[in-house]
PDB file of C-alpha atoms and ligand atoms in Angstrom:
ATOM      1  CA  MET A   1     112.010  61.394  80.067  1.00 43.00           C
ATOM      2  CA  THR A   2     110.769  58.382  78.141  1.00 42.00           C
ATOM      3  CA  GLN A   3     111.199  55.295  80.233  1.00 43.00           C
ATOM      4  CA  PRO A   4     110.979  52.471  77.679  1.00 54.00           C
ATOM      5  CA  ASP A   5     109.958  49.873  80.374  1.00 73.00           C
ATOM      6  CA  GLY A   6     107.763  51.895  82.483  1.00 92.00           C
ATOM      7  CA  ILE A   7     104.670  54.147  82.069  1.00 96.00           C
ATOM      8  CA  THR A   8     104.940  57.607  80.348  1.00 96.00           C
ATOM      9  CA  LEU A   9     102.206  60.094  79.929  1.00 97.00           C
ATOM     10  CA  SER A  10     103.273  63.307  78.200  1.00 97.00           C
ATOM     11  CA  GLY A  11     100.833  66.321  78.071  1.00 97.00           C
ATOM     12  CA  VAL A  12      97.702  64.072  78.044  1.00 98.00           C
ATOM     13  CA  SER A  13      94.433  65.985  77.737  1.00 98.00           C
ATOM     14  CA  LYS A  14      90.843  64.509  77.477  1.00 97.00           C
ATOM     15  CA  THR A  15      87.528  66.153  77.142  1.00 96.00           C
ATOM     16  CA  PHE A  16      84.181  64.453  77.248  1.00 94.00           C
ATOM     17  CA  THR A  17      81.321  66.100  75.406  1.00 89.00           C
ATOM     18  CA  GLY A  18      77.965  64.695  76.072  1.00 79.00           C
ATOM     19  CA  ARG A  19      74.331  66.084  76.522  1.00 79.00           C
ATOM     20  CA  GLY A  20      75.302  69.758  76.054  1.00 81.00           C
ATOM     21  CA  LYS A  21      78.020  69.343  78.709  1.00 87.00           C
ATOM     22  CA  VAL A  22      81.747  69.541  78.350  1.00 89.00           C
ATOM     23  CA  VAL A  23      83.966  67.983  80.998  1.00 92.00           C
ATOM     24  CA  GLU A  24      87.694  68.650  80.881  1.00 95.00           C
ATOM     25  CA  ALA A  25      88.536  65.351  82.461  1.00 96.00           C
ATOM     26  CA  LEU A  26      92.234  65.604  81.927  1.00 98.00           C
ATOM     27  CA  ARG A  27      94.365  68.733  81.310  1.00 97.00           C
ATOM     28  CA  ASP A  28      98.104  68.288  80.304  1.00 97.00           C
ATOM     29  CA  VAL A  29      98.834  65.380  82.407  1.00 98.00           C
ATOM     30  CA  THR A  30     102.510  64.410  82.406  1.00 97.00           C
ATOM     31  CA  LEU A  31     103.703  61.449  84.582  1.00 96.00           C
ATOM     32  CA  SER A  32     106.661  59.160  84.263  1.00 95.00           C
ATOM     33  CA  CYS A  33     106.731  55.789  86.170  1.00 96.00           C
ATOM     34  CA  PRO A  34     110.139  54.197  85.844  1.00 95.00           C
ATOM     35  CA  ALA A  35     110.218  50.479  85.259  1.00 95.00           C
ATOM     36  CA  GLY A  36     109.733  48.424  88.498  1.00 94.00           C
ATOM     37  CA  SER A  37     108.408  51.505  90.449  1.00 96.00           C
ATOM     38  CA  PHE A  38     105.201  51.751  92.343  1.00 97.00           C
ATOM     39  CA  THR A  39     102.979  54.843  91.748  1.00 97.00           C
ATOM     40  CA  SER A  40      99.516  55.728  93.386  1.00 98.00           C
ATOM     41  CA  ILE A  41      97.186  58.375  92.087  1.00 97.00           C
ATOM     42  CA  ILE A  42      95.058  60.007  94.740  1.00 97.00           C
ATOM     43  CA  GLY A  43      92.288  62.617  94.292  1.00 95.00           C
ATOM     44  CA  PRO A  44      88.646  63.613  94.792  1.00 94.00           C
ATOM     45  CA  SER A  45      85.940  61.873  92.921  1.00 91.00           C
ATOM     46  CA  GLY A  46      85.703  63.095  89.221  1.00 92.00           C
ATOM     47  CA  CYS A  47      89.411  64.311  89.151  1.00 95.00           C
ATOM     48  CA  GLY A  48      90.165  61.941  86.346  1.00 96.00           C
ATOM     49  CA  LYS A  49      92.008  58.970  88.052  1.00 94.00           C
ATOM     50  CA  SER A  50      90.058  56.323  86.253  1.00 91.00           C
ATOM     51  CA  THR A  51      90.415  58.302  82.903  1.00 95.00           C
ATOM     52  CA  VAL A  52      94.273  58.101  83.152  1.00 95.00           C
ATOM     53  CA  MET A  53      93.926  54.442  83.874  1.00 92.00           C
ATOM     54  CA  ARG A  54      91.505  53.869  80.896  1.00 92.00           C
ATOM     55  CA  ILE A  55      93.801  55.840  78.489  1.00 95.00           C
ATOM     56  CA  ALA A  56      96.790  53.845  79.706  1.00 93.00           C
ATOM     57  CA  LEU A  57      94.857  50.650  78.942  1.00 89.00           C
ATOM     58  CA  GLY A  58      93.829  51.782  75.426  1.00 90.00           C
ATOM     59  CA  LEU A  59      90.253  51.647  76.490  1.00 89.00           C
ATOM     60  CA  GLU A  60      89.884  55.547  75.888  1.00 93.00           C
ATOM     61  CA  THR A  61      91.896  57.717  73.644  1.00 94.00           C
ATOM     62  CA  ALA A  62      93.403  61.157  74.573  1.00 96.00           C
ATOM     63  CA  ASN A  63      92.562  64.212  72.685  1.00 96.00           C
ATOM     64  CA  SER A  64      96.073  65.372  72.654  1.00 97.00           C
ATOM     65  CA  GLY A  65      99.557  63.991  74.283  1.00 97.00           C
ATOM     66  CA  ALA A  66     101.584  60.841  74.138  1.00 96.00           C
ATOM     67  CA  VAL A  67     101.126  57.575  76.176  1.00 96.00           C
ATOM     68  CA  ARG A  68     103.695  54.765  76.268  1.00 96.00           C
ATOM     69  CA  ILE A  69     103.359  51.499  78.007  1.00 95.00           C
ATOM     70  CA  ALA A  70     106.692  49.583  78.251  1.00 93.00           C
ATOM     71  CA  GLY A  71     107.674  51.475  75.114  1.00 93.00           C
ATOM     72  CA  GLU A  72     104.424  50.474  73.296  1.00 94.00           C
ATOM     73  CA  ALA A  73     101.192  52.208  72.280  1.00 95.00           C
ATOM     74  CA  PRO A  74      98.559  51.226  75.188  1.00 94.00           C
ATOM     75  CA  LEU A  75      96.599  48.935  72.831  1.00 92.00           C
ATOM     76  CA  ASP A  76      99.554  47.135  71.578  1.00 92.00           C
ATOM     77  CA  ALA A  77     100.759  46.875  75.112  1.00 91.00           C
ATOM     78  CA  ALA A  78      97.440  45.198  76.152  1.00 87.00           C
ATOM     79  CA  LYS A  79      97.376  42.972  73.189  1.00 85.00           C
ATOM     80  CA  ASP A  80     100.830  41.737  73.857  1.00 85.00           C
ATOM     81  CA  GLY A  81     100.041  40.847  77.411  1.00 82.00           C
ATOM     82  CA  VAL A  82     102.411  43.667  78.796  1.00 87.00           C
ATOM     83  CA  THR A  83      99.553  45.055  80.810  1.00 89.00           C
ATOM     84  CA  GLY A  84      97.612  43.380  83.749  1.00 85.00           C
ATOM     85  CA  VAL A  85      94.629  44.958  85.369  1.00 84.00           C
ATOM     86  CA  ALA A  86      92.651  44.717  88.629  1.00 82.00           C
ATOM     87  CA  PHE A  87      89.606  46.593  89.271  1.00 77.00           C
ATOM     88  CA  GLN A  88      87.421  47.386  92.489  1.00 71.00           C
ATOM     89  CA  ASP A  89      84.935  44.510  93.310  1.00 63.00           C
ATOM     90  CA  ALA A  90      87.210  41.919  91.571  1.00 64.00           C
ATOM     91  CA  ALA A  91      84.752  41.390  88.723  1.00 79.00           C
ATOM     92  CA  LEU A  92      85.236  37.541  88.928  1.00 88.00           C
ATOM     93  CA  LEU A  93      83.009  35.402  86.738  1.00 90.00           C
ATOM     94  CA  PRO A  94      80.827  33.760  89.480  1.00 91.00           C
ATOM     95  CA  TRP A  95      80.303  30.430  87.494  1.00 94.00           C
ATOM     96  CA  ARG A  96      84.012  29.780  87.061  1.00 94.00           C
ATOM     97  CA  SER A  97      86.213  28.401  89.763  1.00 95.00           C
ATOM     98  CA  VAL A  98      89.231  30.274  91.177  1.00 95.00           C
ATOM     99  CA  LYS A  99      91.581  28.533  88.643  1.00 94.00           C
ATOM    100  CA  ARG A 100      89.305  29.029  85.713  1.00 93.00           C
ATOM    101  CA  ASN A 101      88.988  32.847  86.667  1.00 93.00           C
ATOM    102  CA  VAL A 102      92.776  33.099  86.826  1.00 92.00           C
ATOM    103  CA  GLU A 103      92.956  31.523  83.317  1.00 92.00           C
ATOM    104  CA  VAL A 104      90.781  34.251  81.638  1.00 89.00           C
ATOM    105  CA  PRO A 105      93.576  36.512  80.504  1.00 85.00           C
ATOM    106  CA  LEU A 106      95.482  33.621  78.998  1.00 87.00           C
ATOM    107  CA  GLU A 107      92.270  32.722  77.081  1.00 87.00           C
ATOM    108  CA  VAL A 108      91.885  36.415  75.908  1.00 83.00           C
ATOM    109  CA  LEU A 109      95.379  36.522  74.621  1.00 82.00           C
ATOM    110  CA  GLY A 110      94.844  33.196  72.716  1.00 82.00           C
ATOM    111  CA  ARG A 111      97.109  31.091  74.910  1.00 80.00           C
ATOM    112  CA  LYS A 112      96.329  27.605  76.020  1.00 78.00           C
ATOM    113  CA  PRO A 113      95.690  27.632  79.755  1.00 71.00           C
ATOM    114  CA  ALA A 114      96.486  23.906  79.752  1.00 75.00           C
ATOM    115  CA  ARG A 115      99.875  24.607  78.679  1.00 77.00           C
ATOM    116  CA  GLU A 116     100.359  27.176  81.298  1.00 77.00           C
ATOM    117  CA  ARG A 117      98.889  25.250  84.100  1.00 82.00           C
ATOM    118  CA  ASP A 118     102.092  25.576  86.167  1.00 84.00           C
ATOM    119  CA  GLN A 119     101.893  29.416  85.826  1.00 84.00           C
ATOM    120  CA  VAL A 120      98.204  29.509  86.860  1.00 91.00           C
ATOM    121  CA  GLN A 121      99.114  27.332  89.850  1.00 91.00           C
ATOM    122  CA  ALA A 122     102.083  29.542  90.846  1.00 86.00           C
ATOM    123  CA  MET A 123      99.950  32.767  90.590  1.00 85.00           C
ATOM    124  CA  ILE A 124      97.328  31.109  92.927  1.00 90.00           C
ATOM    125  CA  GLU A 125     100.097  30.152  95.340  1.00 87.00           C
ATOM    126  CA  LEU A 126     101.552  33.724  95.293  1.00 81.00           C
ATOM    127  CA  VAL A 127      98.381  35.224  96.418  1.00 81.00           C
ATOM    128  CA  GLY A 128      97.975  32.619  99.134  1.00 85.00           C
ATOM    129  CA  LEU A 129      95.023  30.596  97.848  1.00 90.00           C
ATOM    130  CA  SER A 130      96.452  27.026  97.423  1.00 93.00           C
ATOM    131  CA  GLY A 131      93.652  24.582  98.288  1.00 95.00           C
ATOM    132  CA  TYR A 132      90.983  26.949  96.807  1.00 96.00           C
ATOM    133  CA  GLU A 133      91.696  26.245  93.086  1.00 95.00           C
ATOM    134  CA  ASN A 134      88.176  24.718  92.583  1.00 96.00           C
ATOM    135  CA  SER A 135      86.124  27.026  94.871  1.00 95.00           C
ATOM    136  CA  LEU A 136      83.746  29.370  93.295  1.00 95.00           C
ATOM    137  CA  PRO A 137      83.939  33.173  93.911  1.00 92.00           C
ATOM    138  CA  GLY A 138      80.542  32.992  95.872  1.00 92.00           C
ATOM    139  CA  GLU A 139      82.392  30.585  98.437  1.00 94.00           C
ATOM    140  CA  LEU A 140      85.278  33.076  99.002  1.00 92.00           C
ATOM    141  CA  SER A 141      85.523  36.056 101.318  1.00 87.00           C
ATOM    142  CA  GLY A 142      85.946  39.572  99.935  1.00 82.00           C
ATOM    143  CA  GLY A 143      89.728  39.480 100.573  1.00 81.00           C
ATOM    144  CA  MET A 144      89.967  36.181  98.869  1.00 87.00           C
ATOM    145  CA  ARG A 145      88.174  37.371  95.895  1.00 88.00           C
ATOM    146  CA  GLN A 146      90.584  40.421  95.698  1.00 85.00           C
ATOM    147  CA  ARG A 147      93.472  37.970  95.646  1.00 86.00           C
ATOM    148  CA  VAL A 148      91.998  36.027  92.858  1.00 90.00           C
ATOM    149  CA  ALA A 149      91.662  39.330  90.935  1.00 88.00           C
ATOM    150  CA  ILE A 150      95.309  40.152  91.633  1.00 85.00           C
ATOM    151  CA  ALA A 151      96.355  36.566  90.480  1.00 86.00           C
ATOM    152  CA  ARG A 152      94.306  36.985  87.392  1.00 88.00           C
ATOM    153  CA  ALA A 153      96.046  40.440  86.724  1.00 85.00           C
ATOM    154  CA  LEU A 154      99.516  38.733  87.117  1.00 83.00           C
ATOM    155  CA  VAL A 155      99.116  35.462  85.317  1.00 85.00           C
ATOM    156  CA  THR A 156     100.362  36.864  82.013  1.00 82.00           C
ATOM    157  CA  HIS A 157     103.523  38.181  83.761  1.00 81.00           C
ATOM    158  CA  PRO A 158     102.641  41.714  82.992  1.00 86.00           C
ATOM    159  CA  GLN A 159     105.465  44.211  82.938  1.00 90.00           C
ATOM    160  CA  VAL A 160     102.879  46.818  83.908  1.00 93.00           C
ATOM    161  CA  LEU A 161     100.207  46.257  86.591  1.00 91.00           C
ATOM    162  CA  PHE A 162      97.181  48.716  86.712  1.00 92.00           C
ATOM    163  CA  MET A 163      94.969  48.662  89.761  1.00 91.00           C
ATOM    164  CA  ASP A 164      91.821  50.835  90.206  1.00 89.00           C
ATOM    165  CA  GLU A 165      90.607  50.787  93.949  1.00 87.00           C
ATOM    166  CA  PRO A 166      91.342  46.969  94.078  1.00 81.00           C
ATOM    167  CA  PHE A 167      90.782  46.959  97.874  1.00 80.00           C
ATOM    168  CA  GLY A 168      88.015  49.824  97.980  1.00 78.00           C
ATOM    169  CA  ALA A 169      85.315  47.256  99.301  1.00 70.00           C
ATOM    170  CA  LEU A 170      87.378  45.889 102.019  1.00 73.00           C
ATOM    171  CA  ASP A 171      87.351  46.815 105.665  1.00 78.00           C
ATOM    172  CA  GLN A 172      90.228  48.569 107.042  1.00 83.00           C
ATOM    173  CA  ILE A 173      91.950  45.581 108.791  1.00 82.00           C
ATOM    174  CA  LEU A 174      91.763  43.477 105.645  1.00 77.00           C
ATOM    175  CA  ARG A 175      92.670  46.201 103.459  1.00 82.00           C
ATOM    176  CA  ARG A 176      96.005  46.597 105.332  1.00 87.00           C
ATOM    177  CA  GLN A 177      96.797  43.005 105.211  1.00 82.00           C
ATOM    178  CA  MET A 178      96.067  43.111 101.501  1.00 81.00           C
ATOM    179  CA  ASN A 179      98.457  46.137 101.264  1.00 88.00           C
ATOM    180  CA  VAL A 180     101.257  44.250 102.864  1.00 88.00           C
ATOM    181  CA  GLU A 181     100.629  41.254 100.559  1.00 82.00           C
ATOM    182  CA  LEU A 182     100.541  43.388  97.454  1.00 85.00           C
ATOM    183  CA  GLN A 183     103.892  44.885  98.461  1.00 90.00           C
ATOM    184  CA  ARG A 184     105.314  41.327  98.624  1.00 85.00           C
ATOM    185  CA  ILE A 185     103.702  40.267  95.422  1.00 83.00           C
ATOM    186  CA  TRP A 186     104.738  43.404  93.549  1.00 88.00           C
ATOM    187  CA  ALA A 187     108.323  42.782  94.863  1.00 89.00           C
ATOM    188  CA  ASP A 188     108.225  39.206  93.693  1.00 84.00           C
ATOM    189  CA  THR A 189     107.157  40.023  90.128  1.00 83.00           C
ATOM    190  CA  GLY A 190     109.250  43.191  89.496  1.00 89.00           C
ATOM    191  CA  SER A 191     106.395  44.848  87.587  1.00 91.00           C
ATOM    192  CA  THR A 192     105.749  48.524  87.241  1.00 95.00           C
ATOM    193  CA  ALA A 193     102.590  49.262  89.205  1.00 95.00           C
ATOM    194  CA  LEU A 194     100.152  52.079  88.949  1.00 96.00           C
ATOM    195  CA  LEU A 195      97.530  52.308  91.580  1.00 95.00           C
ATOM    196  CA  VAL A 196      94.286  54.496  91.895  1.00 95.00           C
ATOM    197  CA  THR A 197      93.106  54.785  95.490  1.00 94.00           C
ATOM    198  CA  HIS A 198      91.222  56.962  97.797  1.00 91.00           C
ATOM    199  CA  GLY A 199      93.360  55.825 100.831  1.00 93.00           C
ATOM    200  CA  ILE A 200      96.239  58.025 101.585  1.00 95.00           C
ATOM    201  CA  ASP A 201      97.661  55.661 103.972  1.00 95.00           C
ATOM    202  CA  GLU A 202      97.351  52.943 101.397  1.00 95.00           C
ATOM    203  CA  ALA A 203      99.143  55.118  98.784  1.00 97.00           C
ATOM    204  CA  VAL A 204     101.928  56.014 101.037  1.00 97.00           C
ATOM    205  CA  PHE A 205     102.534  52.637 102.460  1.00 97.00           C
ATOM    206  CA  LEU A 206     102.808  50.902  98.949  1.00 96.00           C
ATOM    207  CA  SER A 207     104.334  53.615  96.739  1.00 98.00           C
ATOM    208  CA  ASP A 208     107.518  55.143  95.656  1.00 97.00           C
ATOM    209  CA  ARG A 209     105.557  58.298  94.760  1.00 97.00           C
ATOM    210  CA  VAL A 210     102.247  59.614  95.391  1.00 98.00           C
ATOM    211  CA  VAL A 211     100.375  61.558  92.503  1.00 98.00           C
ATOM    212  CA  VAL A 212      97.958  64.099  93.761  1.00 98.00           C
ATOM    213  CA  MET A 213      95.083  65.259  91.432  1.00 97.00           C
ATOM    214  CA  HIS A 214      92.529  67.886  91.478  1.00 97.00           C
ATOM    215  CA  ALA A 215      89.317  68.180  89.445  1.00 96.00           C
ATOM    216  CA  ASP A 216      87.740  70.750  87.150  1.00 93.00           C
ATOM    217  CA  PRO A 217      89.850  70.413  85.179  1.00 95.00           C
ATOM    218  CA  GLY A 218      91.409  67.027  86.149  1.00 97.00           C
ATOM    219  CA  ARG A 219      95.090  67.771  86.591  1.00 97.00           C
ATOM    220  CA  ILE A 220      98.066  66.799  88.566  1.00 97.00           C
ATOM    221  CA  VAL A 221      98.996  69.205  91.472  1.00 97.00           C
ATOM    222  CA  ASP A 222     101.844  67.517  93.157  1.00 97.00           C
ATOM    223  CA  ILE A 223     103.876  64.443  93.015  1.00 97.00           C
ATOM    224  CA  VAL A 224     105.145  63.411  96.520  1.00 96.00           C
ATOM    225  CA  ASP A 225     108.191  61.062  96.933  1.00 96.00           C
ATOM    226  CA  VAL A 226     107.824  58.591  99.668  1.00 96.00           C
ATOM    227  CA  PRO A 227     111.047  58.200 101.612  1.00 93.00           C
ATOM    228  CA  PHE A 228     110.735  54.820 103.325  1.00 96.00           C
ATOM    229  CA  ASP A 229     112.984  51.754 102.763  1.00 95.00           C
ATOM    230  CA  ARG A 230     111.519  48.486 101.513  1.00 94.00           C
ATOM    231  CA  PRO A 231     110.335  46.065 102.460  1.00 93.00           C
ATOM    232  CA  ARG A 232     107.906  48.055 104.405  1.00 96.00           C
ATOM    233  CA  ASP A 233     106.526  46.579 107.755  1.00 94.00           C
ATOM    234  CA  PRO A 234     102.905  47.064 108.840  1.00 93.00           C
ATOM    235  CA  SER A 235     104.282  48.861 111.861  1.00 95.00           C
ATOM    236  CA  LEU A 236     104.912  51.717 109.380  1.00 96.00           C
ATOM    237  CA  PHE A 237     101.246  52.509 109.551  1.00 94.00           C
ATOM    238  CA  SER A 238     101.781  53.853 113.113  1.00 94.00           C
ATOM    239  CA  ASP A 239     105.032  55.630 112.491  1.00 96.00           C
ATOM    240  CA  LEU A 240     105.124  59.395 113.202  1.00 96.00           C
ATOM    241  CA  VAL A 241     107.053  60.191 109.930  1.00 96.00           C
ATOM    242  CA  PHE A 242     104.614  58.074 107.965  1.00 97.00           C
ATOM    243  CA  HIS A 243     101.717  60.148 109.394  1.00 97.00           C
ATOM    244  CA  GLU A 244     103.604  63.372 108.681  1.00 96.00           C
ATOM    245  CA  VAL A 245     103.850  62.177 104.911  1.00 96.00           C
ATOM    246  CA  CYS A 246     100.169  61.402 104.853  1.00 97.00           C
ATOM    247  CA  ASP A 247      99.357  64.757 106.517  1.00 96.00           C
ATOM    248  CA  ASN A 248     101.262  66.554 103.832  1.00 96.00           C
ATOM    249  CA  ILE A 249      99.327  64.727 101.071  1.00 96.00           C
ATOM    250  CA  ALA A 250      96.137  65.497 102.776  1.00 97.00           C
ATOM    251  CA  GLU A 251      96.834  69.125 102.855  1.00 96.00           C
ATOM    252  CA  VAL A 252      97.781  69.200  98.951  1.00 95.00           C
ATOM    253  CA  LEU A 253      94.677  67.017  98.408  1.00 95.00           C
ATOM    254  CA  HIS A 254      92.289  69.358 100.262  1.00 92.00           C
ATOM    255  CA  GLY A 255      94.206  72.697  99.462  1.00 84.00           C
ATOM    256  CA  GLY A 256      92.948  75.038  96.791  1.00 53.00           C
TER     257      GLY A 256
HETATM  258  N1  ATP B 301      82.455  58.292  79.190  1.00 55.18           N
HETATM  259  C1  ATP B 301      82.370  59.450  79.813  1.00 55.18           C
HETATM  260  N2  ATP B 301      81.527  60.326  79.308  1.00 55.18           N
HETATM  261  C2  ATP B 301      81.315  61.663  79.765  1.00 55.18           C
HETATM  262  N3  ATP B 301      81.966  62.042  80.873  1.00 55.18           N
HETATM  263  C3  ATP B 301      82.778  61.175  81.452  1.00 55.18           C
HETATM  264  C4  ATP B 301      83.018  59.798  80.855  1.00 55.18           C
HETATM  265  N4  ATP B 301      84.037  59.156  81.737  1.00 55.18           N
HETATM  266  C5  ATP B 301      84.404  60.009  82.637  1.00 55.18           C
HETATM  267  N5  ATP B 301      83.664  61.255  82.470  1.00 55.18           N
HETATM  268  C6  ATP B 301      83.789  62.496  83.413  1.00 55.18           C
HETATM  269  O1  ATP B 301      85.227  62.634  83.539  1.00 55.18           O
HETATM  270  C7  ATP B 301      85.616  63.156  84.738  1.00 55.18           C
HETATM  271  C8  ATP B 301      86.648  62.274  85.383  1.00 55.18           C
HETATM  272  O2  ATP B 301      86.024  60.945  85.627  1.00 55.18           O
HETATM  273  P1  ATP B 301      86.786  59.755  86.220  1.00 55.18           P
HETATM  274  O3  ATP B 301      85.966  58.649  86.375  1.00 55.18           O
HETATM  275  O4  ATP B 301      88.171  59.612  85.521  1.00 55.18           O
HETATM  276  O5  ATP B 301      87.201  60.419  87.662  1.00 55.18           O
HETATM  277  P2  ATP B 301      87.654  59.645  88.972  1.00 55.18           P
HETATM  278  O6  ATP B 301      88.654  60.528  89.511  1.00 55.18           O
HETATM  279  O7  ATP B 301      88.141  58.239  88.535  1.00 55.18           O
HETATM  280  O8  ATP B 301      86.459  59.456  89.857  1.00 55.18           O
HETATM  281  P3  ATP B 301      85.964  58.505  91.078  1.00 55.18           P
HETATM  282  O9  ATP B 301      86.980  58.605  92.044  1.00 55.18           O
HETATM  283  O10 ATP B 301      84.650  58.766  91.347  1.00 55.18           O
HETATM  284  O11 ATP B 301      85.927  57.138  90.534  1.00 55.18           O
HETATM  285  C9  ATP B 301      84.119  63.171  85.590  1.00 55.18           C
HETATM  286  O12 ATP B 301      83.673  64.407  85.662  1.00 55.18           O
HETATM  287  C10 ATP B 301      83.327  62.187  84.895  1.00 55.18           C
HETATM  288  O13 ATP B 301      81.976  62.583  84.884  1.00 55.18           O
END
């Protein structure tokens, strides 16, 4: 089941202990995302979605189980620039321009942004922000800030892209526009994507498969394949079969 170029979690468990409380954040989580696929994780607050993400990024260590990111251990993958990451609220540096924010991962990896000027510009163009290179985050709309965060996540050409609620702060209309944009960007880059979201329709629109988790203990209860061809048109959001798939996932999500 190992996918050398994708994301593989095998039997991953994680327990947090603190202030006399033991939380079984993840129990025996097994997930395989083939190279170039798009997977979403959905589940109630506290079911361990962010913990999966943090373990896959090497920010947290599992108590047991194995994790491979494009064939590497999570920390090695991060150090080699294999992984890109975009979080909720964009987390941009407010004093740096759009261009200088997009350059951050290159600096972290010890690369010279000046030498990769074309790459930085290409990413800014990819997310539709040409002309805003020198703007500060405070001068941009919420959707534009999220686009900067996506450009920043992609600038190292990551094979694997992790996104934790990247559009959580956006209103419904903007969120759908960003979903369409993200589909295009992901298709252009060919990366393996793992998205954590609370939005069932967002998950179904974007994904090849939706992983449904429950809490206490955090675990996978179902993995639902999404049957729609690509590229997906925004009209899919009002398609009957689309709503049936969403309803099925909602049932699993809210079921016992
Ligand atoms: N560093 C930590 N120390 C102690 N407990 C933690 C820590 N990180 C997470 N937890 C606990 O592990 C469980 C899973 O947390 P996690 O953040 O992964 O959930 P989540 O599904 O991402 O939630 P949300 O949707 O609210 O972001 C929760 O019960 C949380 O309180």
